[in-house]
XYZ file of C-alpha atoms in Angstrom:
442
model
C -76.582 -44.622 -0.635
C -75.337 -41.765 -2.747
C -71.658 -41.790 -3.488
C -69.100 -38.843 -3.694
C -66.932 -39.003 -5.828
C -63.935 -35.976 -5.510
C -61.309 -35.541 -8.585
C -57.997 -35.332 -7.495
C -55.908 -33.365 -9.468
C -51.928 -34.555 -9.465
C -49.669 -31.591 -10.129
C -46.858 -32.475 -12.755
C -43.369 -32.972 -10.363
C -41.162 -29.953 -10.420
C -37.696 -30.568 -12.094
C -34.641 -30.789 -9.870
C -33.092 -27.537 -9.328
C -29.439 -28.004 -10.895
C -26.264 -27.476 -9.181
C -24.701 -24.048 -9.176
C -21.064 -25.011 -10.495
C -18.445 -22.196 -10.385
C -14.361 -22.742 -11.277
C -11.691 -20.933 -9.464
C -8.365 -20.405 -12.309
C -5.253 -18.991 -11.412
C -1.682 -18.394 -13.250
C 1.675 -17.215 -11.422
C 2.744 -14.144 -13.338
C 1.934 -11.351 -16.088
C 4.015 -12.774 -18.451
C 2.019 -13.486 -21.948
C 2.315 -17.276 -21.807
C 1.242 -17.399 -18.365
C -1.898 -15.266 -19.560
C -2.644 -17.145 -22.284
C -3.044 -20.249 -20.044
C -5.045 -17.987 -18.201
C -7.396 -17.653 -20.802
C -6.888 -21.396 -21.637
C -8.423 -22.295 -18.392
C -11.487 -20.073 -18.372
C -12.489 -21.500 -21.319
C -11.806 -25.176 -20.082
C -13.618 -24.500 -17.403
C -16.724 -22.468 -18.907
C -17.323 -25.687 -21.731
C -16.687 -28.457 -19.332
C -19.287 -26.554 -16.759
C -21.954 -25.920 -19.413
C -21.604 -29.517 -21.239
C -22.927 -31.446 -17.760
C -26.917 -31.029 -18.299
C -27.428 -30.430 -14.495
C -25.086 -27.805 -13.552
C -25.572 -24.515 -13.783
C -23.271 -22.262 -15.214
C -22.096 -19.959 -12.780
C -18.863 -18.471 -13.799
C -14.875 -18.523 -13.801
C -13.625 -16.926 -11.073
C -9.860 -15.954 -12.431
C -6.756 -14.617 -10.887
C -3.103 -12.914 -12.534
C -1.602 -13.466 -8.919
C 2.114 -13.366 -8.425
C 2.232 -16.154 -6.141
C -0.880 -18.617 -4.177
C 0.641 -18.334 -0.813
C -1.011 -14.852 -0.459
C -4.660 -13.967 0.471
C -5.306 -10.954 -1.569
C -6.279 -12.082 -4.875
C -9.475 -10.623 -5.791
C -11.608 -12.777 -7.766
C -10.689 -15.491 -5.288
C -12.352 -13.633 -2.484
C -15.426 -12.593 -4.720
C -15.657 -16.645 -4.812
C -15.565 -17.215 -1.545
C -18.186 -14.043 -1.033
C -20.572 -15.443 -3.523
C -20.412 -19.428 -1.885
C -21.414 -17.061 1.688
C -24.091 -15.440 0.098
C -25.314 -18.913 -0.920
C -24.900 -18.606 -5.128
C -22.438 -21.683 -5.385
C -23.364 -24.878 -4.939
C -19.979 -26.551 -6.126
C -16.664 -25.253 -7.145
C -14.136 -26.496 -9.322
C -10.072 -25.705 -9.559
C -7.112 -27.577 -11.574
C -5.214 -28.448 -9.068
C -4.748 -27.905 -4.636
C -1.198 -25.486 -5.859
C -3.683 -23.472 -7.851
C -6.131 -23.466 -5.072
C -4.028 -22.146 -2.727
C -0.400 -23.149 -1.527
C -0.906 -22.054 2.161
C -1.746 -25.278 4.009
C -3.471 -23.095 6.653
C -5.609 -20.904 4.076
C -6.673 -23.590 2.054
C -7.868 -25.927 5.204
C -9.570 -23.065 6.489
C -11.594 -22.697 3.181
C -12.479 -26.641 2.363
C -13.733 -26.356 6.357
C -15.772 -22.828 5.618
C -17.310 -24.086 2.454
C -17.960 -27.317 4.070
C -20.156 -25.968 6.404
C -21.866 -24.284 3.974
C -22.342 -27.877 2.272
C -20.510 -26.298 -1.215
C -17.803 -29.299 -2.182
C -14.713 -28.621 -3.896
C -13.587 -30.664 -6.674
C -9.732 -30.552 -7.510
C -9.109 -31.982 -10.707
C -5.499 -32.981 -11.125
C -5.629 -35.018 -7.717
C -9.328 -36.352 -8.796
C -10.590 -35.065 -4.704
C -13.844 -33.962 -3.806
C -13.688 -31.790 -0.432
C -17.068 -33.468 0.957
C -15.632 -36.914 0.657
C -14.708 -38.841 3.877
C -11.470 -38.785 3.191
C -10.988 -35.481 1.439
C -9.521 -33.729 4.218
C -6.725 -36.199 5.297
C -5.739 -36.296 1.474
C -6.309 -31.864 0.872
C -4.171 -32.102 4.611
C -1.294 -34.580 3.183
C -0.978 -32.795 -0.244
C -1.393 -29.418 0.258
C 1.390 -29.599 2.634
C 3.862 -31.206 0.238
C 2.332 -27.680 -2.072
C 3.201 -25.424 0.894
C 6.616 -27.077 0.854
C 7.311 -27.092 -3.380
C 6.558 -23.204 -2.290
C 9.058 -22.847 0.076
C 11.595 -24.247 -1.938
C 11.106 -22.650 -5.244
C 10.726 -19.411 -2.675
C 14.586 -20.261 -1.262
C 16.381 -21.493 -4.266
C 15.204 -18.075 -6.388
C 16.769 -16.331 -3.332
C 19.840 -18.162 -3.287
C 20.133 -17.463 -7.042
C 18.898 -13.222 -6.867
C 21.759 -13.189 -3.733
C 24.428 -14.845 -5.956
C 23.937 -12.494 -8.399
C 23.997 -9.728 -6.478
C 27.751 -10.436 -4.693
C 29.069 -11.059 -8.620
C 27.944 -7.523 -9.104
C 24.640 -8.394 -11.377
C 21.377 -7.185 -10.630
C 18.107 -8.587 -11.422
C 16.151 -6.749 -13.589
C 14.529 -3.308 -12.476
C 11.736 -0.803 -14.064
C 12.999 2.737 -13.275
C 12.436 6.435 -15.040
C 14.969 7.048 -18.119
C 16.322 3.419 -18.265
C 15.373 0.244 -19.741
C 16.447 -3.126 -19.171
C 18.508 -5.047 -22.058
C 20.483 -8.242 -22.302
C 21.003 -7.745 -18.308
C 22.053 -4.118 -18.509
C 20.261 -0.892 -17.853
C 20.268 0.933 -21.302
C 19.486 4.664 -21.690
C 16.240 6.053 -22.795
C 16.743 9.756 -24.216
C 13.349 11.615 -23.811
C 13.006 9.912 -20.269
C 16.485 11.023 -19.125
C 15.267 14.485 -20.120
C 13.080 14.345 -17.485
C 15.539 12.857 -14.917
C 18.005 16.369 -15.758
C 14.794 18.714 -14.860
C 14.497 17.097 -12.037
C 17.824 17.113 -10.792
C 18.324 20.537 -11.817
C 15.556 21.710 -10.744
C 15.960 20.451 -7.236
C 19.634 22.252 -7.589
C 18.329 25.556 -8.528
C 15.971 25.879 -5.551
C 12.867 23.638 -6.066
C 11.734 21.274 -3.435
C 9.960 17.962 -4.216
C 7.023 19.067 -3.574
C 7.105 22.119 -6.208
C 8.995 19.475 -8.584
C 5.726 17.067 -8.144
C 3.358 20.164 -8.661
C 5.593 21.021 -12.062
C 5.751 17.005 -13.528
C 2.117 17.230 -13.004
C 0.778 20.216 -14.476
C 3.505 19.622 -17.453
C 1.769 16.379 -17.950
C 4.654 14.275 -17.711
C 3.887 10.751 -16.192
C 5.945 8.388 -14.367
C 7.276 4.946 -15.783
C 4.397 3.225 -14.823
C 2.390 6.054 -16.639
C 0.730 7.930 -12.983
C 0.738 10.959 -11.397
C 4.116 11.773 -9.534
C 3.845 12.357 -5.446
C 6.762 13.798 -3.092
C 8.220 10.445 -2.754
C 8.732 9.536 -5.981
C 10.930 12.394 -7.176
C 12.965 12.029 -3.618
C 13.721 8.123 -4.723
C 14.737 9.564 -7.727
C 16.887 12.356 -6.752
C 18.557 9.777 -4.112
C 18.852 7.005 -6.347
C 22.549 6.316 -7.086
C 21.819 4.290 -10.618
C 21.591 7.626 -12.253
C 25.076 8.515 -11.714
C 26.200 4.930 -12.998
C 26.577 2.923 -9.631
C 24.301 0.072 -8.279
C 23.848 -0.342 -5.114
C 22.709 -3.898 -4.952
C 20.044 -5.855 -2.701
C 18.689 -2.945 -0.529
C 15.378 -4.606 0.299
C 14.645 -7.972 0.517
C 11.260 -10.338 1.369
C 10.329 -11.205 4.678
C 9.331 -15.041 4.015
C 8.090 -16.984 1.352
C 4.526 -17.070 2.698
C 4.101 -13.106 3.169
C 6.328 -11.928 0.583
C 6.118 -8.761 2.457
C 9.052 -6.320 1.355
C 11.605 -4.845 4.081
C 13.985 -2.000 4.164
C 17.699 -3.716 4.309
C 18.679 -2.194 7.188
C 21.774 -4.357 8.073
C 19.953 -7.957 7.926
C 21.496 -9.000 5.083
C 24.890 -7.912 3.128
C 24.398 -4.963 0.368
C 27.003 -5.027 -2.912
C 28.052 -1.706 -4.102
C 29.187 -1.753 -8.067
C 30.454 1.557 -8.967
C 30.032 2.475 -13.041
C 28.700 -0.356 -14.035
C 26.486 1.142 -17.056
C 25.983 4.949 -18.632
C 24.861 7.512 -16.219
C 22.405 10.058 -17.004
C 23.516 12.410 -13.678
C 27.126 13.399 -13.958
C 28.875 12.067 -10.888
C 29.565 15.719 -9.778
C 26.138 16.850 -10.538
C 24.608 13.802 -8.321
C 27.053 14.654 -5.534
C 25.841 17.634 -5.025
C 22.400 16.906 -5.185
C 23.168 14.624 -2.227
C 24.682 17.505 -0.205
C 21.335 19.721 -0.858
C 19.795 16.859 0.073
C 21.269 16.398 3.745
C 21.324 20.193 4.475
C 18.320 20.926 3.872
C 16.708 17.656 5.815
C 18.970 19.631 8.395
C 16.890 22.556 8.639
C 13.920 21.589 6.903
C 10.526 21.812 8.828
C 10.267 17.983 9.852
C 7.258 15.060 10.319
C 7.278 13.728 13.705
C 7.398 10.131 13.539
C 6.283 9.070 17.129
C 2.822 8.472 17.837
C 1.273 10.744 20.169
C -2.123 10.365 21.346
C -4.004 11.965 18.456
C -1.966 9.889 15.902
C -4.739 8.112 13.739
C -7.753 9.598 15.462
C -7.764 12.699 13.383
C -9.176 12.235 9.988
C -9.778 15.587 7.728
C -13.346 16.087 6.590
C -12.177 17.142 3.282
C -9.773 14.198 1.481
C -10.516 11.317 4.368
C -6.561 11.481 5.258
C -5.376 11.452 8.937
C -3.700 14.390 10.072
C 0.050 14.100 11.166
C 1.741 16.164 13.970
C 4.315 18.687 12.087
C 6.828 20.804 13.971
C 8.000 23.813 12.546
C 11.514 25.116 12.937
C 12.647 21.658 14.303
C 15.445 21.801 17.033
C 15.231 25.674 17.559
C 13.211 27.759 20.080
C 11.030 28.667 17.914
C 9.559 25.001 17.684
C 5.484 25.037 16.917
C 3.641 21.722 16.834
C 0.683 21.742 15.050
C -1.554 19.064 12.847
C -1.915 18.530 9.549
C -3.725 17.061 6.710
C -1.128 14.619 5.065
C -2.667 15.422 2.005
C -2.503 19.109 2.073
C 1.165 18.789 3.611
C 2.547 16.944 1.123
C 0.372 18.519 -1.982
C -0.948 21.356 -0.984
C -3.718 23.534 -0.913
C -5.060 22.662 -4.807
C -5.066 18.182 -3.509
C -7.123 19.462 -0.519
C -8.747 22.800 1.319
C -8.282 21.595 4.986
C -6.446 23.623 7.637
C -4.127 22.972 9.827
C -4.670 23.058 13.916
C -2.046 24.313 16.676
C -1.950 21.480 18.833
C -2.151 23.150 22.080
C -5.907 24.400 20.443
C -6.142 20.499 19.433
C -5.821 19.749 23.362
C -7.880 22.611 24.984
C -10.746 21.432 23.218
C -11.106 17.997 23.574
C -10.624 18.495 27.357
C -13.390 20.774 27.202
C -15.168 17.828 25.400
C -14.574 15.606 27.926
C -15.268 18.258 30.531
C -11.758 18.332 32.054
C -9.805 20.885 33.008
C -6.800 20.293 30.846
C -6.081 17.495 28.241
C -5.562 13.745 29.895
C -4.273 11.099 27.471
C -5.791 8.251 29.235
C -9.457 9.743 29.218
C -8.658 10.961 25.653
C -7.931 6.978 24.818
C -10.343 5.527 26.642
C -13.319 7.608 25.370
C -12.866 9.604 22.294
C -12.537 6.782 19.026
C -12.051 9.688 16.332
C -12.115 13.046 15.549
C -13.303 14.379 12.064
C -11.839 18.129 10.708
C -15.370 19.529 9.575
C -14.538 22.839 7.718
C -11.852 25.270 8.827
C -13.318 25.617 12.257
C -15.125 22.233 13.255
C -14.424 19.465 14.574
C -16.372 16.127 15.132
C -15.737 14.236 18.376
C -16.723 10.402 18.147
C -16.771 8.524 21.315
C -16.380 4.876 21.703
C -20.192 4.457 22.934
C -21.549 6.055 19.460
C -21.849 9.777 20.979
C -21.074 12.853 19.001
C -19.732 15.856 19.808
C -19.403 19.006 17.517
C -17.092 21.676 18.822
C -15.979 24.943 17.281
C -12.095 26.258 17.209
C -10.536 29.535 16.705
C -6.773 30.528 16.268
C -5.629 33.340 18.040
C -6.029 36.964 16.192
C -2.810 37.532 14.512
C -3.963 41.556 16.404
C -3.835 39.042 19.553
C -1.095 37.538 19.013
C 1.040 40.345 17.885
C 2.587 41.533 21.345
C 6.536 42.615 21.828
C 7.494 39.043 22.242
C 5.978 37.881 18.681
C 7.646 41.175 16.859
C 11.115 39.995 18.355
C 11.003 36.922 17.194
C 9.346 37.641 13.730
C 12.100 40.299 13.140
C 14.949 37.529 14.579
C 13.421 34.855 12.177
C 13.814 36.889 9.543
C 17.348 37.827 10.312
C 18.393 34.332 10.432
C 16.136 34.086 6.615
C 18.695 36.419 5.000
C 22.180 35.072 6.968
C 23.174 31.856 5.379
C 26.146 31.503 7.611
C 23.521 32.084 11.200
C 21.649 29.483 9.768
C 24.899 26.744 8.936
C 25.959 27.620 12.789
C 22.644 26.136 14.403
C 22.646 23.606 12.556
């Protein structure tokens, strides 16, 4: 009987795939010790990682955060991205504070990587997340972390608040001063700045020719960025440049959000007056403030109610929402119409949109929605946004995914110009070139 005999052939085993190992490093402020243990801890963290002959090397994930209570540190959240997209297999961190000093976070995240079978190793307090009784210890300590927070959070408020009712500020990063031995100390070519400004403003100027002028001149702010409408109004309204502080007008919410509020009466305010060298003479600042109020008086103002296009309309050209503006506030002559925020508060060079009479705005989304005149509800309940395409389009986006593309038109000024427009352009005018008409409506 003839035999068959078959050679097997034995492929050589495949070596284990090694373990994707990242680290997670964090430090609690900008200051250079802080960010040399920064840099202290990447480097730990990269040796120890590449030293164990099955891991692989994945990286240090590294965060300058001001505090761990907060979500938004970025190179935390590309972590957590990368352990979704399934790159980590294991990650490592010095300690559960570093981690994360929100109980709630941090449980969340052990749980999320968890399910994605990625264990956590935290180094100071020698736990591994995937260990039976990882939780109940992450559970027991990072709570006594969420509480350290809260009370480091309290006492530095308790001592910021003592300060401020002896008259002492904490320290503060503002145009044309600098802060020295706990007093604000004059910088010359920055307080230069601060008297065009002022006297600018005085001889005319509004903020938003001001801006235009910092900017073209090249002049940058403290922080070394371009200047926008709001920063030369802090600075014209800022009492510190005529010598005064006016102490603990904003404070944080809580010690988890660190969210910063307006002091609107919550909490006491402390008002030192001359307490350092002003760069405003008290006389000049005074009546900088009067300017100030009168023309906010008259001034053509912002509506700050939401009505039912407020953040549907975006503008095709910058991506800003348009705001509802009324011109001639308080007067008969009142004339709503939207805006591009961008072009409103910058102009026509920041961005080439247009802006829309709002009773246009209205006649033509009912005739989108085939109505015979402009219903809020149906407006809401169907239309999710409307894009400004060009000076004369607009895009209509419904909730279901429809689009609608619809083309305006302003009235003719030759339309518009009837008896009734030439009385009031001639009585606007008056009231242009009488100062003292203009004081009594107002």
């Amino acid at each position: 009987m003839e035999r068959i005999i078959t050679k097997v052939k034995i492929s050589a085993p495949g070596l284990p795939r090694k373990k994707r190992v990242a680290a997670y490093a964090r430090v609690s402020s900008g200051k250079d010790a802080m960010l040399h243990s920064l840099s202290a801890q990447v480097s730990y963290y990269s040796n120890f990682i590449q030293h164990h002959g099955d891991w692989e090397y994945i990286g240090v994930y590294a965060d300058e955060a001001l505090t761990g209570t907060k979500d938004g540190r970025a190179e935390f959240q590309h972590l957590l991205s990368d352990c979704r997209n399934g790159k980590v297999d294991m990650v490592i961190t010095k300690s559960i504070s570093r981690f994360a000093r929100n109980t709630v976070t941090m449980l969340e995240t052990v749980r999320e990587l968890r399910l994605l079978n990625i264990d956590i190793f935290f180094e100071k307090e020698n736990i591994y997340s995937m260990s039976g009784d990882g939780e109940l210890m992450l559970t027991i300590l990072a709570s006594f972390a969420q509480e350290e927070s809260r009370s480091v959070s309290e006492n530095c408020k308790w001592r910021i608040r003592r300060q401020f009712a002896n008259g002492r500020p904490g320290s503060t990063t503002m145009l044309g001063y600098k802060w020295v031995d706990g007093t604000l100390q004059v910088i010359p070519e920055e307080a230069e700045t601060v008297h065009m400004i002022f006297s600018d403003y005085l001889s005319g100027m509004g903020k938003n020719a001001i801006m235009k002028k910092l900017n073209t001149s090249g002049i940058p702010t403290k922080r070394g960025g371009v200047w926008c409408e709001s920063g030369v109004a802090k600075i014209l309204d800022n009492e510190k440049y005529a010598g005064d502080l006016l102490l603990q007008k904003s404070y944080s919410s809580n010690y988890m959000e660190k969210k910063k509020c307006m002091n609107r009466g919550q909490l006491p305010m402390y008002f030192v007056k001359d307490s350092h060298e002003p760069i405003i003479d008290r006389e000049t600042f005074e009546r900088v403030q009067k300017e100030r109020k009168r023309r906010a008086a008259g001034c053509l103002s912002i509506n700050k109610e939401v009505y039912p296009f407020t953040g549907k309309i975006q503008c095709g050209c910058c991506g800003k929402n348009y705001r509802r503006k009324i011109a001639n506030a308080g007067s008969k002559y009142a004339s709503p119409v939207w805006i591009c925020s961008t072009f409103n508060s910058k102009g026509k060079e920041a961005c080439g949109s247009k802006q829309i009479p709002e009773e246009i705005l209205m006649a033509v989304t009912a005739d989108v929605l085939g109505l015979s005149e402009f219903d809020e509800a149906v407006f809401t309940a169907k239309i999710k946004q409307i894009i400004m395409r060009g000076p004369d389009k607009m895009l209509f986006i419904f909730h279901d995914g429809r689009q609608v593309e619809k083309t305006w038109q302003n009235k003719s000024r030759r339309d518009s110009w009837d008896d009734a427009a030439r009385q009031k352009a001639r009585e606007m005018n008056e009231r242009r070139n009488n100062p003292w008409q203009q004081q009594q409506e107002q």
